[in-house]
Amino acid sequence: MNHRGILAIYRFEMARFRRTLWQSLVTPVITTSLYFVVFGGAIGSRISEVDGVAYAAFIVPGLIMLSIFTESLNNASFGIYLPRFTGTIYEVLSAPVSTVEILLGYVGAAATKSVLIGLVILATANLFVSIGVRHPLWMLVFLALTALAFCLFGFILGIWAKGFEQLNFIPMLVVTPLTFLGGAFYSIDMLPAPWNTLSLFNPIVYLISGFRWTFFGTSDVGVHISVAALLVFLLLCVAVVAWVFRTGYRLKS
Amino acid sequence: MQPVISISQLTKTYASGLQALKQVDLDIRRGEIFALLGPNGAGKTTLIGIVCGIVRATSGSVHVDGHDIVRDYRAARALIGLVPQELHTDMFETVWGTVRFSRGLFGRPPDAARLEEVLRALSLWDKRNDRIMALSGGMKRRVLIAKALAHDPQVLFLDEPTAGVDVELRRDMWALVRRLRERGVTVILTTHYIEEAEEMADRIGVINKGELIVVEEKSVLMRKLGRKQLTLHLLEPMQAIPPSLAAWPLTLNAQGSELEYSFDAHEEHAGVPALLRELDRLGIAFKDLQTRQSSLEDIFVSLVSGRR
């Protein structure tokens, strides 16, 4: 194991994040605050409780997940796309580092940043509404695994993308809509007849529902199913990444 | 002695169908400076790319110091430093940050003193805290060399190191390559500047259309394939070459005032004295004479064009 190689990539990526620390942290804090003003303040005043939880508190897990999805995809895809774009990838490809080590470096750094942002949002939310976390350990596990899964997904996007437009394609067109439809701001039980059933085909529902369970102990779907869905998604991403490195897809000619 | 790089039956066909390498066999000797010459698109960069792990071979094998580059890639790659042709740099990173990254990436423990040595040797020490994007093209090239040397490789690949580089940097680079050789580092360089190969290389390989046409000691190559030219400046111009000189391939230039004789360098003892004796017998006098040996460039051009 070339642990120094992993550390070099990890530190390189974290240095990149530090250079843009201001944007990285201010954006989610402002966005979260806006969501609170709109959903928590304006709408929340008309909805008293969902599943026995104050509406403003209810949306917090969904908000964190929304940011984790987009931040993870953006950071991880950009992290590997940038060296491909500038050509500096040659050095990583010619170095004595394995696939797993490259992944640990790039995805590990991106996931670290996502988890940090998730915690910052949680802290920001606490300024607006007091939130108790019923299962703090599970909350962290869920947060970390979701960040990891979406960073892997982002890594795949960064390898697949042929241009900067494609980098934003999947996050904007697929993940954000699925998140909004995935119960980030409501319980899917609140939806009318066909839609609540259809929602069960949306994988994001399981992630948000499971994460919400770690906060309030209530969920739309069974927490075991949520964990299973998360692990399946994680393994799927690992399998695709393994294939990418085995075939050299868009990395090596 | 075991070659430091051993390439056997190496073939590369790109997805586009382009056959970039055709069954290339090549051994690189430990500690030598090897120049790989060839026109654009000959397969030089593909060959280097495969040895360094950036391009996948279609078939054939490569061993670096006995380590297979696929099965035992860690050991093989740890020995190699690569300076790519294009100026691929992390624009926002500092010079110091990027060389430290390179050393770590190749699994070497941090060693600030060693990195300082590398940066000083490349006149980059004063720029160590500068961001790479603020550097000139020549300085970026130096940064790429520093990155390649940061992990103390045994084999250094320089892909077109002096393309678009000013004279000063080129001289610095040549000096650096010689110093590396003194330390036992093997250097493989590709170049368009044939004078560079002529100046630096111990051995030369010529590649064209994916085939290695020739691999030879530079001196042997120049002796074997080089041509010599003898020019005689005649005292009085001549209208035509006398028939008794027909045994020598002569040409008459400069309105008949120069007689030119070209011959294979390794046959020089044969023709010249006899020619001079014959001229003397015919009473043809000359005021001056010149000999010129063809450069590596002439040899290269004739080799590559001969295969077309």
PDB file of C-alpha atoms in Angstrom, chain A residues 2 4 9 16-17 53 95 97 128 131 159 166 170 176 190 203 211:
ATOM      1  CA  ASN A   2       1.418   3.344  -1.049  1.00  0.00           C
ATOM      2  CA  ARG A   4       2.164   8.306   1.051  1.00  0.00           C
ATOM      3  CA  ILE A   9      -3.591  13.067  -3.412  1.00  0.00           C
ATOM      4  CA  ARG A  16      -7.746  22.841  -3.468  1.00  0.00           C
ATOM      5  CA  PHE A  17     -10.756  23.025  -1.166  1.00  0.00           C
ATOM      6  CA  VAL A  53     -42.121  17.066  14.343  1.00  0.00           C
ATOM      7  CA  ALA A  95       2.755   6.820 -10.372  1.00  0.00           C
ATOM      8  CA  VAL A  97      -0.462   3.963  -6.933  1.00  0.00           C
ATOM      9  CA  PHE A 128     -33.179  28.848  13.362  1.00  0.00           C
ATOM     10  CA  ILE A 131     -33.020  20.096  16.562  1.00  0.00           C
ATOM     11  CA  ILE A 159     -14.391  10.448 -15.753  1.00  0.00           C
ATOM     12  CA  GLN A 166     -21.672  17.420 -18.992  1.00  0.00           C
ATOM     13  CA  ILE A 170     -26.596  14.717 -14.183  1.00  0.00           C
ATOM     14  CA  THR A 176     -31.875  17.754  -7.949  1.00  0.00           C
ATOM     15  CA  MET A 190     -48.666  13.659   2.369  1.00  0.00           C
ATOM     16  CA  PRO A 203     -34.055   5.919  -4.689  1.00  0.00           C
ATOM     17  CA  PHE A 211     -31.430  10.083   7.421  1.00  0.00           C
TER      18      PHE A 211
END
